[in-house]
């Protein structure tokens, strides 16, 4: 009995010393970048890291500068916001000051919110009003899918919802054909988990 208690206390001590969030969440987080159109350069704090669509593990840091740039389009820039990782609060309960200080030092307390950046780039020399009228039907559908992918995916899985209804309206699906269209959309969503591919296949499937 004493031996079991000893090993249990030892395990808790190790967890406290190293920091819960560091163990569970690690110092990096998977972040994805999508743009319409694709092929835009992504820069973090002035350093190019690749082109959209792009998913990679980023070190957790607060207030990093994000720039998405493509020739012929207006540059998009923002600050990557972070939120406190839920394990950081658990760490304070379990580890007290020692554990929480460890997580703050390693950066594991930060979690990107959102961890997906979906950007519709505007052509140079255009304003928001004119760019919307000049976009083709396919461009509008692609932009809608990319910019609302998470809630749209939830609606697709449920088979109903405001985002799914908006998509059906943009696809110009009549009331009598909606059930069949939803079945087809579900199949495409399962077959193409990448949001860019899903958008492209969706447009090709419903293009008249």
PDB file of C-alpha atoms in Angstrom:
ATOM      1  CA  UNK A   1       0.000   0.000   0.000  1.00  0.00           C
ATOM      2  CA  UNK A   2       2.810   2.381   0.950  1.00  0.00           C
ATOM      3  CA  UNK A   3       4.685   1.566  -2.286  1.00  0.00           C
ATOM      4  CA  UNK A   4       1.624   2.341  -4.455  1.00  0.00           C
ATOM      5  CA  UNK A   5       1.111   5.653  -2.651  1.00  0.00           C
ATOM      6  CA  UNK A   6       4.790   6.518  -3.099  1.00  0.00           C
ATOM      7  CA  UNK A   7       4.684   5.937  -6.876  1.00  0.00           C
ATOM      8  CA  UNK A   8       1.419   7.877  -7.221  1.00  0.00           C
ATOM      9  CA  UNK A   9       2.914  10.876  -5.428  1.00  0.00           C
ATOM     10  CA  UNK A  10       6.056  10.630  -7.543  1.00  0.00           C
ATOM     11  CA  UNK A  11       4.007  10.665 -10.767  1.00  0.00           C
ATOM     12  CA  UNK A  12       2.104  13.764  -9.629  1.00  0.00           C
ATOM     13  CA  UNK A  13       5.379  15.476  -8.729  1.00  0.00           C
ATOM     14  CA  UNK A  14       6.792  14.862 -12.203  1.00  0.00           C
ATOM     15  CA  UNK A  15       3.601  16.173 -13.806  1.00  0.00           C
ATOM     16  CA  UNK A  16       3.731  19.291 -11.669  1.00  0.00           C
ATOM     17  CA  UNK A  17       7.402  19.993 -12.322  1.00  0.00           C
ATOM     18  CA  UNK A  18       7.164  19.757 -16.092  1.00  0.00           C
ATOM     19  CA  UNK A  19       3.771  21.478 -16.543  1.00  0.00           C
ATOM     20  CA  UNK A  20       0.542  19.809 -17.643  1.00  0.00           C
ATOM     21  CA  UNK A  21      -0.038  21.910 -20.738  1.00  0.00           C
ATOM     22  CA  UNK A  22       3.492  21.269 -21.933  1.00  0.00           C
ATOM     23  CA  UNK A  23       2.976  17.497 -21.709  1.00  0.00           C
ATOM     24  CA  UNK A  24      -0.545  17.351 -23.110  1.00  0.00           C
ATOM     25  CA  UNK A  25      -0.557  20.138 -25.689  1.00  0.00           C
ATOM     26  CA  UNK A  26       3.163  20.517 -26.526  1.00  0.00           C
ATOM     27  CA  UNK A  27       4.811  23.804 -27.487  1.00  0.00           C
ATOM     28  CA  UNK A  28       3.367  23.844 -31.005  1.00  0.00           C
ATOM     29  CA  UNK A  29      -0.092  23.819 -32.569  1.00  0.00           C
ATOM     30  CA  UNK A  30      -1.362  22.816 -35.990  1.00  0.00           C
ATOM     31  CA  UNK A  31      -2.534  25.929 -37.855  1.00  0.00           C
ATOM     32  CA  UNK A  32      -3.949  26.022 -41.380  1.00  0.00           C
ATOM     33  CA  UNK A  33      -4.089  28.858 -43.896  1.00  0.00           C
ATOM     34  CA  UNK A  34      -6.481  28.961 -46.865  1.00  0.00           C
ATOM     35  CA  UNK A  35      -7.027  31.732 -49.379  1.00  0.00           C
ATOM     36  CA  UNK A  36      -9.271  32.433 -52.327  1.00  0.00           C
ATOM     37  CA  UNK A  37      -7.573  32.341 -54.763  1.00  0.00           C
ATOM     38  CA  UNK A  38      -5.025  29.781 -53.609  1.00  0.00           C
ATOM     39  CA  UNK A  39      -1.267  30.116 -54.131  1.00  0.00           C
ATOM     40  CA  UNK A  40      -0.798  33.135 -51.851  1.00  0.00           C
ATOM     41  CA  UNK A  41       2.401  33.509 -49.816  1.00  0.00           C
ATOM     42  CA  UNK A  42       2.007  33.275 -46.038  1.00  0.00           C
ATOM     43  CA  UNK A  43       4.389  35.299 -43.861  1.00  0.00           C
ATOM     44  CA  UNK A  44       4.678  35.096 -40.074  1.00  0.00           C
ATOM     45  CA  UNK A  45       6.514  38.024 -38.472  1.00  0.00           C
ATOM     46  CA  UNK A  46       7.926  38.864 -41.896  1.00  0.00           C
ATOM     47  CA  UNK A  47       9.201  35.328 -42.582  1.00  0.00           C
ATOM     48  CA  UNK A  48       7.664  33.418 -45.539  1.00  0.00           C
ATOM     49  CA  UNK A  49       6.542  29.943 -44.463  1.00  0.00           C
ATOM     50  CA  UNK A  50       4.816  28.638 -47.605  1.00  0.00           C
ATOM     51  CA  UNK A  51       1.853  29.119 -49.918  1.00  0.00           C
ATOM     52  CA  UNK A  52      -1.846  28.468 -49.444  1.00  0.00           C
ATOM     53  CA  UNK A  53      -3.345  25.986 -48.890  1.00  0.00           C
ATOM     54  CA  UNK A  54      -0.939  25.370 -46.020  1.00  0.00           C
ATOM     55  CA  UNK A  55      -1.061  23.478 -42.723  1.00  0.00           C
ATOM     56  CA  UNK A  56       1.867  23.293 -40.339  1.00  0.00           C
ATOM     57  CA  UNK A  57       2.878  23.158 -36.697  1.00  0.00           C
ATOM     58  CA  UNK A  58       3.611  26.643 -35.338  1.00  0.00           C
ATOM     59  CA  UNK A  59       5.358  27.479 -32.105  1.00  0.00           C
ATOM     60  CA  UNK A  60       2.881  28.992 -29.668  1.00  0.00           C
ATOM     61  CA  UNK A  61       3.604  32.724 -29.446  1.00  0.00           C
ATOM     62  CA  UNK A  62       1.326  35.634 -28.743  1.00  0.00           C
ATOM     63  CA  UNK A  63       0.635  38.498 -31.177  1.00  0.00           C
ATOM     64  CA  UNK A  64       2.513  37.200 -34.207  1.00  0.00           C
ATOM     65  CA  UNK A  65       2.029  39.287 -37.369  1.00  0.00           C
ATOM     66  CA  UNK A  66       0.338  37.394 -40.206  1.00  0.00           C
ATOM     67  CA  UNK A  67       0.511  38.578 -43.826  1.00  0.00           C
ATOM     68  CA  UNK A  68      -1.024  36.783 -46.822  1.00  0.00           C
ATOM     69  CA  UNK A  69       0.200  38.134 -50.140  1.00  0.00           C
ATOM     70  CA  UNK A  70      -0.446  37.329 -53.804  1.00  0.00           C
ATOM     71  CA  UNK A  71       0.530  39.278 -56.897  1.00  0.00           C
ATOM     72  CA  UNK A  72      -2.421  41.171 -58.339  1.00  0.00           C
ATOM     73  CA  UNK A  73      -4.328  41.165 -55.028  1.00  0.00           C
ATOM     74  CA  UNK A  74      -4.494  43.412 -51.993  1.00  0.00           C
ATOM     75  CA  UNK A  75      -2.318  42.270 -49.104  1.00  0.00           C
ATOM     76  CA  UNK A  76      -4.106  40.816 -46.092  1.00  0.00           C
ATOM     77  CA  UNK A  77      -2.578  41.409 -42.662  1.00  0.00           C
ATOM     78  CA  UNK A  78      -3.662  40.730 -39.092  1.00  0.00           C
ATOM     79  CA  UNK A  79      -2.355  39.743 -35.674  1.00  0.00           C
ATOM     80  CA  UNK A  80      -2.643  36.061 -34.801  1.00  0.00           C
ATOM     81  CA  UNK A  81      -4.624  36.025 -31.575  1.00  0.00           C
ATOM     82  CA  UNK A  82      -4.160  33.333 -28.976  1.00  0.00           C
ATOM     83  CA  UNK A  83      -6.177  32.103 -26.038  1.00  0.00           C
ATOM     84  CA  UNK A  84      -5.066  30.436 -22.843  1.00  0.00           C
ATOM     85  CA  UNK A  85      -4.886  26.677 -23.195  1.00  0.00           C
ATOM     86  CA  UNK A  86      -7.409  24.989 -20.870  1.00  0.00           C
ATOM     87  CA  UNK A  87      -4.638  22.775 -19.489  1.00  0.00           C
ATOM     88  CA  UNK A  88      -2.919  25.907 -18.153  1.00  0.00           C
ATOM     89  CA  UNK A  89      -5.722  26.377 -15.631  1.00  0.00           C
ATOM     90  CA  UNK A  90      -5.612  22.692 -14.681  1.00  0.00           C
ATOM     91  CA  UNK A  91      -1.911  23.139 -14.187  1.00  0.00           C
ATOM     92  CA  UNK A  92      -2.436  25.910 -11.648  1.00  0.00           C
ATOM     93  CA  UNK A  93      -4.725  23.631  -9.641  1.00  0.00           C
ATOM     94  CA  UNK A  94      -2.340  20.674  -9.763  1.00  0.00           C
ATOM     95  CA  UNK A  95       0.988  22.415  -9.782  1.00  0.00           C
ATOM     96  CA  UNK A  96       0.576  25.790  -8.194  1.00  0.00           C
ATOM     97  CA  UNK A  97       2.985  28.541  -9.129  1.00  0.00           C
ATOM     98  CA  UNK A  98       5.801  26.209 -10.213  1.00  0.00           C
ATOM     99  CA  UNK A  99       3.769  24.399 -12.855  1.00  0.00           C
ATOM    100  CA  UNK A 100       2.106  27.505 -14.291  1.00  0.00           C
ATOM    101  CA  UNK A 101       5.426  29.333 -14.587  1.00  0.00           C
ATOM    102  CA  UNK A 102       6.853  26.419 -16.576  1.00  0.00           C
ATOM    103  CA  UNK A 103       4.045  26.622 -19.141  1.00  0.00           C
ATOM    104  CA  UNK A 104       4.328  30.388 -19.487  1.00  0.00           C
ATOM    105  CA  UNK A 105       8.042  30.065 -20.193  1.00  0.00           C
ATOM    106  CA  UNK A 106       7.671  27.408 -22.911  1.00  0.00           C
ATOM    107  CA  UNK A 107       4.709  29.024 -24.697  1.00  0.00           C
ATOM    108  CA  UNK A 108       2.432  26.027 -24.201  1.00  0.00           C
ATOM    109  CA  UNK A 109      -0.151  28.250 -22.501  1.00  0.00           C
ATOM    110  CA  UNK A 110      -1.058  29.827 -25.864  1.00  0.00           C
ATOM    111  CA  UNK A 111      -3.527  28.323 -28.309  1.00  0.00           C
ATOM    112  CA  UNK A 112      -4.321  29.947 -31.635  1.00  0.00           C
ATOM    113  CA  UNK A 113      -7.911  31.065 -31.852  1.00  0.00           C
ATOM    114  CA  UNK A 114      -8.880  30.481 -34.530  1.00  0.00           C
ATOM    115  CA  UNK A 115      -6.390  27.857 -35.656  1.00  0.00           C
ATOM    116  CA  UNK A 116      -7.711  28.210 -39.222  1.00  0.00           C
ATOM    117  CA  UNK A 117      -7.254  31.378 -41.243  1.00  0.00           C
ATOM    118  CA  UNK A 118      -9.548  31.631 -44.275  1.00  0.00           C
ATOM    119  CA  UNK A 119      -8.969  34.722 -46.390  1.00  0.00           C
ATOM    120  CA  UNK A 120     -10.730  35.987 -49.523  1.00  0.00           C
ATOM    121  CA  UNK A 121      -8.209  38.253 -51.270  1.00  0.00           C
ATOM    122  CA  UNK A 122      -9.481  41.316 -53.121  1.00  0.00           C
ATOM    123  CA  UNK A 123      -8.066  42.216 -56.563  1.00  0.00           C
ATOM    124  CA  UNK A 124      -5.906  45.320 -56.652  1.00  0.00           C
ATOM    125  CA  UNK A 125      -7.686  48.480 -57.780  1.00  0.00           C
ATOM    126  CA  UNK A 126     -11.071  47.296 -56.522  1.00  0.00           C
ATOM    127  CA  UNK A 127     -13.178  48.101 -53.512  1.00  0.00           C
ATOM    128  CA  UNK A 128     -15.347  45.670 -51.570  1.00  0.00           C
ATOM    129  CA  UNK A 129     -18.528  46.658 -53.437  1.00  0.00           C
ATOM    130  CA  UNK A 130     -17.158  46.305 -56.967  1.00  0.00           C
ATOM    131  CA  UNK A 131     -15.219  43.101 -56.242  1.00  0.00           C
ATOM    132  CA  UNK A 132     -18.409  41.403 -55.051  1.00  0.00           C
ATOM    133  CA  UNK A 133     -20.308  42.270 -58.221  1.00  0.00           C
ATOM    134  CA  UNK A 134     -17.431  41.181 -60.459  1.00  0.00           C
ATOM    135  CA  UNK A 135     -17.056  37.738 -58.919  1.00  0.00           C
ATOM    136  CA  UNK A 136     -18.399  34.792 -60.855  1.00  0.00           C
ATOM    137  CA  UNK A 137     -20.915  32.375 -59.413  1.00  0.00           C
ATOM    138  CA  UNK A 138     -18.169  29.754 -58.920  1.00  0.00           C
ATOM    139  CA  UNK A 139     -15.934  32.269 -57.101  1.00  0.00           C
ATOM    140  CA  UNK A 140     -18.755  33.227 -54.760  1.00  0.00           C
ATOM    141  CA  UNK A 141     -19.504  29.585 -53.920  1.00  0.00           C
ATOM    142  CA  UNK A 142     -15.815  28.799 -53.392  1.00  0.00           C
ATOM    143  CA  UNK A 143     -15.383  31.823 -51.123  1.00  0.00           C
ATOM    144  CA  UNK A 144     -18.482  30.902 -49.113  1.00  0.00           C
ATOM    145  CA  UNK A 145     -17.251  27.322 -48.593  1.00  0.00           C
ATOM    146  CA  UNK A 146     -13.745  28.406 -47.559  1.00  0.00           C
ATOM    147  CA  UNK A 147     -14.829  31.188 -45.219  1.00  0.00           C
ATOM    148  CA  UNK A 148     -17.565  29.196 -43.472  1.00  0.00           C
ATOM    149  CA  UNK A 149     -16.111  25.693 -43.729  1.00  0.00           C
ATOM    150  CA  UNK A 150     -16.394  24.645 -40.071  1.00  0.00           C
ATOM    151  CA  UNK A 151     -20.066  25.595 -39.455  1.00  0.00           C
ATOM    152  CA  UNK A 152     -20.937  24.462 -42.987  1.00  0.00           C
ATOM    153  CA  UNK A 153     -19.350  21.061 -42.317  1.00  0.00           C
ATOM    154  CA  UNK A 154     -21.414  20.715 -39.144  1.00  0.00           C
ATOM    155  CA  UNK A 155     -24.599  21.471 -41.106  1.00  0.00           C
ATOM    156  CA  UNK A 156     -23.653  19.001 -43.843  1.00  0.00           C
ATOM    157  CA  UNK A 157     -23.147  16.218 -41.292  1.00  0.00           C
ATOM    158  CA  UNK A 158     -26.477  17.079 -39.634  1.00  0.00           C
ATOM    159  CA  UNK A 159     -28.262  17.350 -42.982  1.00  0.00           C
ATOM    160  CA  UNK A 160     -29.750  20.759 -42.175  1.00  0.00           C
ATOM    161  CA  UNK A 161     -28.891  24.241 -40.969  1.00  0.00           C
ATOM    162  CA  UNK A 162     -28.581  27.863 -42.064  1.00  0.00           C
ATOM    163  CA  UNK A 163     -25.145  27.433 -43.670  1.00  0.00           C
ATOM    164  CA  UNK A 164     -26.290  24.420 -45.676  1.00  0.00           C
ATOM    165  CA  UNK A 165     -29.412  26.303 -46.772  1.00  0.00           C
ATOM    166  CA  UNK A 166     -27.248  29.228 -47.901  1.00  0.00           C
ATOM    167  CA  UNK A 167     -25.059  26.858 -49.902  1.00  0.00           C
ATOM    168  CA  UNK A 168     -28.079  25.268 -51.567  1.00  0.00           C
ATOM    169  CA  UNK A 169     -29.397  28.714 -52.478  1.00  0.00           C
ATOM    170  CA  UNK A 170     -26.058  29.681 -54.025  1.00  0.00           C
ATOM    171  CA  UNK A 171     -26.031  26.390 -55.948  1.00  0.00           C
ATOM    172  CA  UNK A 172     -29.551  27.305 -57.120  1.00  0.00           C
ATOM    173  CA  UNK A 173     -31.021  23.989 -55.975  1.00  0.00           C
ATOM    174  CA  UNK A 174     -34.820  23.951 -56.127  1.00  0.00           C
ATOM    175  CA  UNK A 175     -36.947  22.846 -53.169  1.00  0.00           C
ATOM    176  CA  UNK A 176     -37.964  19.625 -54.916  1.00  0.00           C
ATOM    177  CA  UNK A 177     -34.329  18.620 -55.471  1.00  0.00           C
ATOM    178  CA  UNK A 178     -32.843  19.560 -52.087  1.00  0.00           C
ATOM    179  CA  UNK A 179     -32.904  16.128 -50.484  1.00  0.00           C
ATOM    180  CA  UNK A 180     -31.031  14.617 -53.407  1.00  0.00           C
ATOM    181  CA  UNK A 181     -28.584  17.553 -53.453  1.00  0.00           C
ATOM    182  CA  UNK A 182     -27.834  17.184 -49.728  1.00  0.00           C
ATOM    183  CA  UNK A 183     -27.034  13.504 -50.267  1.00  0.00           C
ATOM    184  CA  UNK A 184     -24.632  14.426 -53.053  1.00  0.00           C
ATOM    185  CA  UNK A 185     -23.006  17.174 -50.936  1.00  0.00           C
ATOM    186  CA  UNK A 186     -22.535  14.729 -48.054  1.00  0.00           C
ATOM    187  CA  UNK A 187     -20.812  12.280 -50.379  1.00  0.00           C
ATOM    188  CA  UNK A 188     -18.454  14.968 -51.693  1.00  0.00           C
ATOM    189  CA  UNK A 189     -17.715  16.162 -48.156  1.00  0.00           C
ATOM    190  CA  UNK A 190     -16.716  12.651 -47.100  1.00  0.00           C
ATOM    191  CA  UNK A 191     -14.701  11.971 -50.249  1.00  0.00           C
ATOM    192  CA  UNK A 192     -12.793  15.289 -50.132  1.00  0.00           C
ATOM    193  CA  UNK A 193     -11.917  16.247 -46.533  1.00  0.00           C
ATOM    194  CA  UNK A 194      -9.626  19.052 -47.742  1.00  0.00           C
ATOM    195  CA  UNK A 195     -11.736  22.207 -47.893  1.00  0.00           C
ATOM    196  CA  UNK A 196     -10.163  23.513 -51.109  1.00  0.00           C
ATOM    197  CA  UNK A 197     -10.717  20.215 -52.927  1.00  0.00           C
ATOM    198  CA  UNK A 198     -14.239  19.969 -51.538  1.00  0.00           C
ATOM    199  CA  UNK A 199     -15.060  23.450 -52.834  1.00  0.00           C
ATOM    200  CA  UNK A 200     -13.666  22.673 -56.295  1.00  0.00           C
ATOM    201  CA  UNK A 201     -15.480  19.329 -56.567  1.00  0.00           C
ATOM    202  CA  UNK A 202     -18.707  20.859 -55.289  1.00  0.00           C
ATOM    203  CA  UNK A 203     -18.612  23.543 -57.978  1.00  0.00           C
ATOM    204  CA  UNK A 204     -17.783  20.999 -60.700  1.00  0.00           C
ATOM    205  CA  UNK A 205     -20.585  18.681 -59.560  1.00  0.00           C
ATOM    206  CA  UNK A 206     -23.309  21.344 -59.545  1.00  0.00           C
ATOM    207  CA  UNK A 207     -22.084  23.415 -62.467  1.00  0.00           C
ATOM    208  CA  UNK A 208     -24.720  23.710 -65.167  1.00  0.00           C
TER     209      UNK A 208
END
